[in-house]
XYZ file of C-alpha atoms in Angstrom:
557
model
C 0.000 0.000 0.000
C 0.765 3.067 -0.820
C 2.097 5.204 2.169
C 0.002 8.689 1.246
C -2.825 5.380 1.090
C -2.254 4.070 4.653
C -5.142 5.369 7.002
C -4.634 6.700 9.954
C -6.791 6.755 13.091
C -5.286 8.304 16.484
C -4.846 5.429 18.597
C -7.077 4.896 21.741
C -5.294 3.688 24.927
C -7.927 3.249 27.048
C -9.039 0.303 24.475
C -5.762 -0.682 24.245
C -5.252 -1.232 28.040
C -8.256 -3.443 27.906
C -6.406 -5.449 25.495
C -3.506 -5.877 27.182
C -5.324 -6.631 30.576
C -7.021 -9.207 28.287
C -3.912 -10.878 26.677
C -2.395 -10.878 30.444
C -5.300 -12.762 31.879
C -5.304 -14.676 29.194
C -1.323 -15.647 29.704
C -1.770 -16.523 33.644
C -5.097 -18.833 32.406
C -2.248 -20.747 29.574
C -1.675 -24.459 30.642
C 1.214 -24.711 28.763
C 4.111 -23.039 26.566
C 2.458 -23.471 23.400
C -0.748 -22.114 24.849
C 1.404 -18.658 25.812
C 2.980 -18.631 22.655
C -0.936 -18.903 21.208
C -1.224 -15.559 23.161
C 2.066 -13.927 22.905
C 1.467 -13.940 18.834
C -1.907 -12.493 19.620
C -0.086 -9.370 21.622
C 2.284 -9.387 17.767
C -0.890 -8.329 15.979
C -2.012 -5.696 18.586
C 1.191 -3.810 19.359
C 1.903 -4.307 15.547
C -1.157 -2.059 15.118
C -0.248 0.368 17.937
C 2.958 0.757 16.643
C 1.878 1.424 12.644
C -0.458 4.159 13.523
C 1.908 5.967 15.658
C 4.712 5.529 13.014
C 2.395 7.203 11.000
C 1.536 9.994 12.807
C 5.323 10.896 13.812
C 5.863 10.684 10.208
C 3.552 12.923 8.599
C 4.705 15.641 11.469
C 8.128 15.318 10.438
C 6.757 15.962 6.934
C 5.362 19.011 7.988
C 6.172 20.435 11.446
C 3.455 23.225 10.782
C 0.907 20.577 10.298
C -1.776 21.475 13.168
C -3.400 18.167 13.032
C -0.234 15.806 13.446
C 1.403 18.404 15.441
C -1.278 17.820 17.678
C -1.477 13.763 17.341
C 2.695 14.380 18.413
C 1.600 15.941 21.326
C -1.040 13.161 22.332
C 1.806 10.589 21.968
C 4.285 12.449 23.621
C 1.780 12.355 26.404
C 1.032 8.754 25.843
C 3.796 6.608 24.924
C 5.149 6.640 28.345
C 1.589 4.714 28.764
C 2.225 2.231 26.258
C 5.389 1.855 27.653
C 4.813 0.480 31.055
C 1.885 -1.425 29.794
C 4.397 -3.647 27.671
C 6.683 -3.929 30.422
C 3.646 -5.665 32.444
C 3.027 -7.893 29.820
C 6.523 -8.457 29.448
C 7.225 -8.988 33.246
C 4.376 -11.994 32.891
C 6.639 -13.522 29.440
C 9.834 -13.089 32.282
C 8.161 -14.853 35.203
C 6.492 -17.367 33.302
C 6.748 -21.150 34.979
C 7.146 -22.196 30.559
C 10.057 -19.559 30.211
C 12.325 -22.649 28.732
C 9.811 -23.286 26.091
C 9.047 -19.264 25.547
C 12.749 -18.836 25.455
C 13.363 -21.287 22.868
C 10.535 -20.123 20.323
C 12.049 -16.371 20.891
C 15.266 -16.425 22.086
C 17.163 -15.526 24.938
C 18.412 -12.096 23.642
C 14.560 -11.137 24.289
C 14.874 -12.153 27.512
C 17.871 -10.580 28.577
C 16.090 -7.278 27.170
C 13.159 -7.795 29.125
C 15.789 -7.596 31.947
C 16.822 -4.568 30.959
C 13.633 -3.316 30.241
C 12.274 -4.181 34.249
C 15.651 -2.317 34.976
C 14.594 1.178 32.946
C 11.272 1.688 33.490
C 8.386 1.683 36.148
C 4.986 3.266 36.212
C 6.099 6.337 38.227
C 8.648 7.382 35.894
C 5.653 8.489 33.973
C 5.219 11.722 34.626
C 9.530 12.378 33.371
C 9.217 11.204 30.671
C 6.132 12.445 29.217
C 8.169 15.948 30.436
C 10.890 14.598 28.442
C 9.108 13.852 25.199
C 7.696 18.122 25.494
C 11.603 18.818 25.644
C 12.843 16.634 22.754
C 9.659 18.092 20.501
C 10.741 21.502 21.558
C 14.360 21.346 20.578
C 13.225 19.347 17.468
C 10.744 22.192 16.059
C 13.352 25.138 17.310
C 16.082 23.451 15.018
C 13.109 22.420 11.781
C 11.920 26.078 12.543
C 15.083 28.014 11.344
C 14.699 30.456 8.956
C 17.876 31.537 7.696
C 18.178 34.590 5.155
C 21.283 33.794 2.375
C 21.502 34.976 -0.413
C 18.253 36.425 -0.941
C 16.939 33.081 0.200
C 14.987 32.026 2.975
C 16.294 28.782 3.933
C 16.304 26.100 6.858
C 19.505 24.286 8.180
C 18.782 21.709 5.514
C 19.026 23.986 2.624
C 21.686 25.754 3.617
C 24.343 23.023 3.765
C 25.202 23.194 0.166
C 26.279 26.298 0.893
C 28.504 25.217 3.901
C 30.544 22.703 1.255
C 30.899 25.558 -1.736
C 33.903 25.091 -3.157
C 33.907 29.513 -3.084
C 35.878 29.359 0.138
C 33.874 33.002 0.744
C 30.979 31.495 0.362
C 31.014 28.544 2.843
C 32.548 31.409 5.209
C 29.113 33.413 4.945
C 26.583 30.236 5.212
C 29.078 29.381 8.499
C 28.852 32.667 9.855
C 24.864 32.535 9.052
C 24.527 29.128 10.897
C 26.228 30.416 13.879
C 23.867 33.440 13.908
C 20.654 31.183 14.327
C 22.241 29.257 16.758
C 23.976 32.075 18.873
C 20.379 33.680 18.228
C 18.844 30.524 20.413
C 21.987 29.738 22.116
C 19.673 30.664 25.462
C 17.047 28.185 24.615
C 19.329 25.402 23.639
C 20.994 25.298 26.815
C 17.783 25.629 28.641
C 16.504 22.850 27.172
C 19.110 20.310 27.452
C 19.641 21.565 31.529
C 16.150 20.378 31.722
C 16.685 17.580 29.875
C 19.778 16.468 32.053
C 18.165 17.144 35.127
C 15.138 15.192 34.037
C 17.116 11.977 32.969
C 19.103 12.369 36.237
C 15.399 12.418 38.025
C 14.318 9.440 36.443
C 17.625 7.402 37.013
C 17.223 8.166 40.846
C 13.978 7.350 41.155
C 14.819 4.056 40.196
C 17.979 3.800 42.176
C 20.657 5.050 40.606
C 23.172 7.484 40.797
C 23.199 9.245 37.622
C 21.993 8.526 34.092
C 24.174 6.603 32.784
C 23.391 3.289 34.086
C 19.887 3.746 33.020
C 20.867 5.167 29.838
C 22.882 1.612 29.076
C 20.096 0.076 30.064
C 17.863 2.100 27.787
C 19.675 1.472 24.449
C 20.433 -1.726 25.711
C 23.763 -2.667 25.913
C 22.664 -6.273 26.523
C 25.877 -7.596 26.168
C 28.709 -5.536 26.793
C 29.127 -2.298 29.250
C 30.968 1.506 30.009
C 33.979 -0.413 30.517
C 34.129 -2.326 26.700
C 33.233 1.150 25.318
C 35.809 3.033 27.489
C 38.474 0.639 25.934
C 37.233 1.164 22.351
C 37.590 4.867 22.895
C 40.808 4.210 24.367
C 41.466 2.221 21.337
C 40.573 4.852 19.195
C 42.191 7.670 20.892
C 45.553 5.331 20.351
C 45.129 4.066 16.951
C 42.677 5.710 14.933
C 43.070 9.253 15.699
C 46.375 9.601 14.204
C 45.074 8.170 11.206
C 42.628 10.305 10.978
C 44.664 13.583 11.206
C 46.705 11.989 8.263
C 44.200 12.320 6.705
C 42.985 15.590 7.233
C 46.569 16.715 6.520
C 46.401 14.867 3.239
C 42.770 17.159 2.555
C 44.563 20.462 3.893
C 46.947 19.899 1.039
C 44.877 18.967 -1.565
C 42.362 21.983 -0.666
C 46.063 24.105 -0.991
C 45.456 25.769 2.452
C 48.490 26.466 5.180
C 46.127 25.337 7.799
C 42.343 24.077 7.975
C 39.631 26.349 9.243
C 36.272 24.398 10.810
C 34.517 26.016 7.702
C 36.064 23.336 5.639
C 35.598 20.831 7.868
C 33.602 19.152 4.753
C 35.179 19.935 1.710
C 37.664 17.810 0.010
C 38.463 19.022 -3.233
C 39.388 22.505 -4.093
C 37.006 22.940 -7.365
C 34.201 21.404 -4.548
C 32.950 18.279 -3.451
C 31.532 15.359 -5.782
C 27.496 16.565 -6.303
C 25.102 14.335 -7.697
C 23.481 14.985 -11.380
C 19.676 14.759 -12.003
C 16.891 15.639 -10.059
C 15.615 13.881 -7.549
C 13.047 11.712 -9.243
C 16.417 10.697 -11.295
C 18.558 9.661 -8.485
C 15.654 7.283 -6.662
C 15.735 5.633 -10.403
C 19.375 5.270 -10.850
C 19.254 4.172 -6.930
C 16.865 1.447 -8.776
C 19.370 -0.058 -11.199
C 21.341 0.014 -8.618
C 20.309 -2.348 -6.515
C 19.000 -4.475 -8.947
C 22.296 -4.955 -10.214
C 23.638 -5.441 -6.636
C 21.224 -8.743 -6.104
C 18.217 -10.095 -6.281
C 17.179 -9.549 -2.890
C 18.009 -5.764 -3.102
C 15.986 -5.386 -6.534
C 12.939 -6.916 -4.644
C 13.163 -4.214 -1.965
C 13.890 -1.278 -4.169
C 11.141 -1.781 -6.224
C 8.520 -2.375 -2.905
C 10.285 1.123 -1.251
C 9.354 2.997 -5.336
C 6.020 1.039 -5.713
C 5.154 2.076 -2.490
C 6.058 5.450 -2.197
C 7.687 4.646 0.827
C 10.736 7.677 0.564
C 10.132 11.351 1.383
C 13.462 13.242 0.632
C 12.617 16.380 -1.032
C 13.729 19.232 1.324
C 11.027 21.637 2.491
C 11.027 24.486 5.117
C 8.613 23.205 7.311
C 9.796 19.744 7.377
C 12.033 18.278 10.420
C 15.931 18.356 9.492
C 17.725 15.441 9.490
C 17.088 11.962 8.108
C 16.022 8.433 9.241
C 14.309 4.564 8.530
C 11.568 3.478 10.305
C 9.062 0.543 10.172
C 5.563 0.650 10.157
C 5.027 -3.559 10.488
C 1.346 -3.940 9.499
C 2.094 -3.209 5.657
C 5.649 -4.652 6.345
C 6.971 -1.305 4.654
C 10.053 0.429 5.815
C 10.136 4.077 4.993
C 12.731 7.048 4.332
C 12.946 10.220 6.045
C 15.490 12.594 4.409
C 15.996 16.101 2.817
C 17.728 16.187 -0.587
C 19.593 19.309 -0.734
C 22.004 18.626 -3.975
C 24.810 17.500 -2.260
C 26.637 13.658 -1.889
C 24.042 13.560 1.329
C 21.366 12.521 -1.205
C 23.468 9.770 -2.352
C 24.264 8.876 1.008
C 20.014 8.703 1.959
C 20.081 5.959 -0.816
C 22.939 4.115 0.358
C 23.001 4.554 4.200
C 19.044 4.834 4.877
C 18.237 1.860 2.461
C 20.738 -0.346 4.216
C 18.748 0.203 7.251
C 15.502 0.094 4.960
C 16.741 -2.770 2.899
C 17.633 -5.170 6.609
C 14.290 -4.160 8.209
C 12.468 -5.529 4.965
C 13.948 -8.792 5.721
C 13.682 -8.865 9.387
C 9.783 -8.090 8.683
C 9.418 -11.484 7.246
C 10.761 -13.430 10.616
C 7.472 -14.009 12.560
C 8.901 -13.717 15.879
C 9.183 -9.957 16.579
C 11.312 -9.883 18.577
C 14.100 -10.901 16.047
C 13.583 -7.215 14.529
C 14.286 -5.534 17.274
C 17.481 -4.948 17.185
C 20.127 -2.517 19.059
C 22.183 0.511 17.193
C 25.483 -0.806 17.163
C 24.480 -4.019 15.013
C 21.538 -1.527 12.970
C 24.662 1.220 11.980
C 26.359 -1.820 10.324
C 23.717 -2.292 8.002
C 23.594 1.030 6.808
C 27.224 2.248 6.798
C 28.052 -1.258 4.878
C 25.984 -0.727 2.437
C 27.322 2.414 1.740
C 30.185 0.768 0.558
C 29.147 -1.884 -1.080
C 27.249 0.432 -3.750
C 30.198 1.956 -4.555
C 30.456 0.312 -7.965
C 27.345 2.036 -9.282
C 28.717 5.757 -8.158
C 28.732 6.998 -11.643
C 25.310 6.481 -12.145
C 25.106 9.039 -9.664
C 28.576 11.295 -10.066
C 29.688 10.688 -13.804
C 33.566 11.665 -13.893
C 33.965 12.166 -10.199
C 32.629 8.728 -8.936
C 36.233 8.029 -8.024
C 36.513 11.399 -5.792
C 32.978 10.720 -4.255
C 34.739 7.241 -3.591
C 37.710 9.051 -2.515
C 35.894 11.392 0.051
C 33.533 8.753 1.378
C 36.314 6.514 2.564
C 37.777 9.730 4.316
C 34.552 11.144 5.850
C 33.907 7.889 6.830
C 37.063 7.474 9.015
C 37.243 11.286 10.140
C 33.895 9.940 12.076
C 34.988 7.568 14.244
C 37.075 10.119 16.464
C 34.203 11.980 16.665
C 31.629 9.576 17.204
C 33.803 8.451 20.270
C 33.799 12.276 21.778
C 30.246 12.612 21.557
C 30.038 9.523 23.502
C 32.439 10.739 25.872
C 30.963 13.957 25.796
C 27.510 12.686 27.433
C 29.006 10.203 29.640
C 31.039 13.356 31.399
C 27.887 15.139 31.385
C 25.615 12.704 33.110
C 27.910 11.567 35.548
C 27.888 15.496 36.439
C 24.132 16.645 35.953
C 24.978 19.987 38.306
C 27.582 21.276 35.351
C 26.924 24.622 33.911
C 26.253 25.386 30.328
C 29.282 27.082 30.470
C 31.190 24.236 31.904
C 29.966 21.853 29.708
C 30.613 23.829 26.443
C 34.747 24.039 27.935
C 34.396 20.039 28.295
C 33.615 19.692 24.713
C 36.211 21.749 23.706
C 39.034 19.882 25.990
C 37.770 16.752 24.302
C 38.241 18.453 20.903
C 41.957 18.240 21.578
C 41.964 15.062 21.940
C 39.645 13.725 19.216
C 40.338 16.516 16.595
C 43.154 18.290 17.254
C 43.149 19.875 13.876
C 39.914 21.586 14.659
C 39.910 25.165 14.805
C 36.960 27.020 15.283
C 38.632 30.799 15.023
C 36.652 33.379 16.700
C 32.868 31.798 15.646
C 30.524 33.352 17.719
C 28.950 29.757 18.446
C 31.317 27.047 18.183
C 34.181 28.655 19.570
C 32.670 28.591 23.009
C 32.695 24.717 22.630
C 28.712 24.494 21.409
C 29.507 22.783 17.968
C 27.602 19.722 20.328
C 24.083 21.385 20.231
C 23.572 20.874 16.632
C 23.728 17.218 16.910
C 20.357 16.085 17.514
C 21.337 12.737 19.225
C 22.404 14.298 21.902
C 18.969 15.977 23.083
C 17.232 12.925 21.467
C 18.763 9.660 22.001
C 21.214 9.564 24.888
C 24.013 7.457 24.379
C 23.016 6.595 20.845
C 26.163 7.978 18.983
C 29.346 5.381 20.271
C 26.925 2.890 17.817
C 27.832 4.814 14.236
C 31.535 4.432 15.878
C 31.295 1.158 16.508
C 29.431 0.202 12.946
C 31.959 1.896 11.229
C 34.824 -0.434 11.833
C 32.710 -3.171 11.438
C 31.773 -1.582 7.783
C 35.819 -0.626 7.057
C 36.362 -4.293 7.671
C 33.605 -4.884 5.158
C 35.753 -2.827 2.850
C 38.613 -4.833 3.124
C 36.988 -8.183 2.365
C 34.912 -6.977 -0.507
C 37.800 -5.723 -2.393
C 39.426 -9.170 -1.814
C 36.179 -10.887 -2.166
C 32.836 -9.453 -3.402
C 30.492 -12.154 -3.614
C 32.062 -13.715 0.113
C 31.399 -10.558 1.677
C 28.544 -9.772 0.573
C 27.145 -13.275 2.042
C 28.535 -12.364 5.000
C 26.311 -9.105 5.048
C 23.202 -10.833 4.375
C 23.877 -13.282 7.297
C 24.246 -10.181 9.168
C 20.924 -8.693 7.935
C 19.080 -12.004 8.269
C 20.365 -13.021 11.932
C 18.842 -9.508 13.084
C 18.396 -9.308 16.758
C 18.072 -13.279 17.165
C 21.643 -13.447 18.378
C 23.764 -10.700 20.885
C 25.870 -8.228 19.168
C 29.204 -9.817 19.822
C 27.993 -12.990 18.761
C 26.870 -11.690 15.727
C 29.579 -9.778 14.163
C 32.112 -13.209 14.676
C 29.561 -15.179 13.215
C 29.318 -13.342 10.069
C 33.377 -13.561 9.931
C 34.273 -9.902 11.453
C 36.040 -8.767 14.189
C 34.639 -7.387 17.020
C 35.092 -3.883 17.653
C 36.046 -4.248 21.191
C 38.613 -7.066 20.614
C 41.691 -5.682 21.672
C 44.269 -5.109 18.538
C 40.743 -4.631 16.378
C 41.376 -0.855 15.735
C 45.171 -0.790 14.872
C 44.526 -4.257 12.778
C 41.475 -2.231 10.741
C 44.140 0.838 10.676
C 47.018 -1.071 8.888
C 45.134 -2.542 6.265
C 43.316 1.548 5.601
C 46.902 2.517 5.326
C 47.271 1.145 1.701
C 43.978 3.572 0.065
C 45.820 6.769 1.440
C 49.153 6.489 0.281
């Protein structure tokens, strides 16, 4: 079905908590395992429908964040979800105490179980009220920053819009959009720190109410680190701090030279070729069809997808004023239909929506076919590795999209791609320093990003920005206010992906098997389990970094 098709009808939770008071007296009445399972498929179909229209709803407000109706339907399930929450964690507590749990856990698997764990650990029917108070804060920041109206060049434009601007190859140009960007958020500087104080503080609420002493433990438990902890990610950071990071500023020395500058300035922070970066040709009707032939030449399985995602209209990528920045997959698991979220703005980014955002499109298409649900739901670190692999296993096809300069879109996205992981690994840092010390001050927080800009990007220099020179580059990364803690996963997925790299150029076909293992084992296996099964490395294996860092050496000579 079409997704402009799909109806929508606000969902009512006062029926719904019938339902699940239903299923649950339903699941203590069971005789057996099979007779739970009977009713545990039966709870499938209704949060399946929960799920769907509230998928749709967040979607068509990020369409339009002006929208009055779903502006409105965001508010309900901001007020809500916190609801639905803790009535799935009931159910779920009945799945984790049941006296059949052997033959529950083998139909479903024991990662489910250890997230139900984790689950009892995060949430509880008083926390309520904090995070419904949470949910106003994150929709505030998210319709300040989709709200910008930014005057350039006798345009009005949004944050979106404007980054073509910030990667003109007219090094006066990219100066003026920079200088514009800081001016909307120096403008708001106020608010932004307001809101994320009150968004620390409230995290820091919730943790204590259930017993801890700061966010962070709750955090883990929230993103559901099910199999690994702060110490494994303190010694990848450490890793990468060792290892990568002087790789990285290699390679931003090798970009200061080729841009012909004496030193780099943070407005070219994303610029690697003097006469500009790589830009797709075509409109954007043309680059969803060459993203077509695309994947049907990469495999069968891919073709399939493709042409459900185009039948469907399942992408929304045009860039619009009103619509929320950034970009996104998510799932709506009645129609089985992932769907796109992005804003085309003429640069590589739009190439990058069809490679990144499909990987994560084109692995939730498969999971939707496994009939336990629980397989799909999988954490970030193992979800990142989907999309940032697939980014480089369309690589062949780049000239559908670049012509001439496929090889320096090829070129920059191996380099952009590394230049992350440093600074994946400080905005992880980053938030663990601030929510082990909720009382800091704006102020002090902004000089803790900047000390840990020294460490992770030492070439950075910021110059006398009215913004980012204060150490606020942090507030325009929307993770941050959003998704606590979700940022060390793109770090994490990217070595996995580099070591994709590696083996396809040695062996296409093999590694590409070895990625749709990956897709297809989903969330029925732990993360570390996982990434050795489909014959990588895991990112917290000691050596893993340095080994990944030799064998990058030999595309940078």
């Amino acid at each position: 079905m079409k997704f402009k098709d799909m109806p929508y009808q606000r969902v009512d939770f006062e029926q719904v908590e019938k339902e699940m008071q239903g299923l649950m007296e339903a699941f203590d009445r069971a005789q057996s395992g099979e007779e739970q399972f009977a009713v545990h498929q039966k709870y499938y179909e209704l949060t399946d429908q929960v799920g769907t229209q509230m998928t749709i709803a967040h979607i068509r407000f990020d369409v339009d964040t002006t929208d009055e109706f779903y502006s409105k339907e965001q508010d309900y399930y901001n007020e809500k979800r916190p609801i639905l929450h803790n009535l799935m964690l009931a159910y779920e507590n009945k799945l984790y105490e049941s006296p059949y749990r052997a033959y529950l856990e083998e139909k479903i698997g024991a990662v489910a179980f250890k997230n139900m764990e984790l689950a009892r650990k995060s949430m509880d029917e008083k926390l309520i009220p904090l995070m419904q108070e949470e949910n106003v804060l994150k929709t505030e920041y998210n319709k300040l920053i989709a709200g910008a109206k930014i005057a350039f060049e006798g345009k009005e434009l949004n944050l979106s819009l404007l980054r073509p601007y910030l990667v003109h190859s007219d090094r006066n140009v990219r100066a003026a959009a920079y200088r514009k960007q800081s001016e909307f958020f120096a403008e708001n500087a106020e608010k932004l720190d307001e809101i994320f104080d009150k968004l620390v503080k409230n995290r820091t609420a919730q943790a204590r109410e259930m017993g801890y002493e700061n966010y962070l433990e709750l955090g883990y438990y929230r993103m559901r680190r099910n199999c690994y902890g702060r110490e494994e990610v303190e010694a990848f950071r450490n890793q990468i701090k060792e290892s990568f990071v002087p790789f990285a500023e290699k390679l931003h020395d090798r970009r200061r030279k080729r841009l012909g500058l004496d030193k780099l300035s943070y407005i070219d922070a994303a610029v690697y070729f003097r006469e500009g970066n790589p830009a797709p040709f075509g409109t954007p009707e043309e680059i969803l069809a060459a993203g077509q032939k695309m994947y049907h030449e990469l495999s069968p399985e891919t073709g399939e997808f493709y042409d459900f995602m185009m039948e469907n209209e399942l992408f929304d990528v045009l860039g619009r004023k009103t619509k929320r920045a950034g970009g996104y997959m998510t799932y709506m698991p009645v129609y089985n239909s992932p769907f796109v979220f992005a804003n085309f703005n003429g640069t590589s980014g739009d190439v990058d929506v069809i490679t990144h955002e499909c990987g994560h499109a084109f692995q939730g298409y498969l999971s939707g076919r496994d009939p336990i649900r629980e397989h799909s739901d999988i954490t970030m670190e193992t979800a990142e590795i989907h999309s940032m692999s697939m980014e480089f296993f369309t690589q062949d096809w780049m000239e559908l999209f670049f012509g001439e300069r496929a090889k320096d879109y090829i070129e920059m996205h191996l380099e952009d791609s590394a230049a992350f992981i440093p600074y994946g690994c400080m905005v992880d840092e980053f938030q663990h320093i601030v929510y082990e010390n909720p009382e800091m001050t704006p102020e002090e927080r902004h000089r803790a990003w900047l000390e840990l800009e020294k460490v992770y990007r030492p070439h950075q220099d910021y110059g006398d920005d009215i913004f980012f020179a204060k150490g606020a580059f942090w507030q325009k990364q929307q993770h941050i206010y959003n998704s606590p803690f979700y940022y060390i996963d793109y770090s994490l997925a990217q070595i996995c992906a580099l070591q994709y790299k590696v083996k396809m150029d040695a062996d296409f076909d093999g590694a590409w098997e070895s990625y749709l293992k990956l897709c297809r084992l989903s969330a029925s296996d732990f993360y570390t389990n996982m990434v050795r099964e489909a014959g990588l490395t895991s990112p917290f294996e000691p050596g893993c970094v340095k080994n990944i860092v030799e064998k990058l050496e030999k595309y940078v000579k």
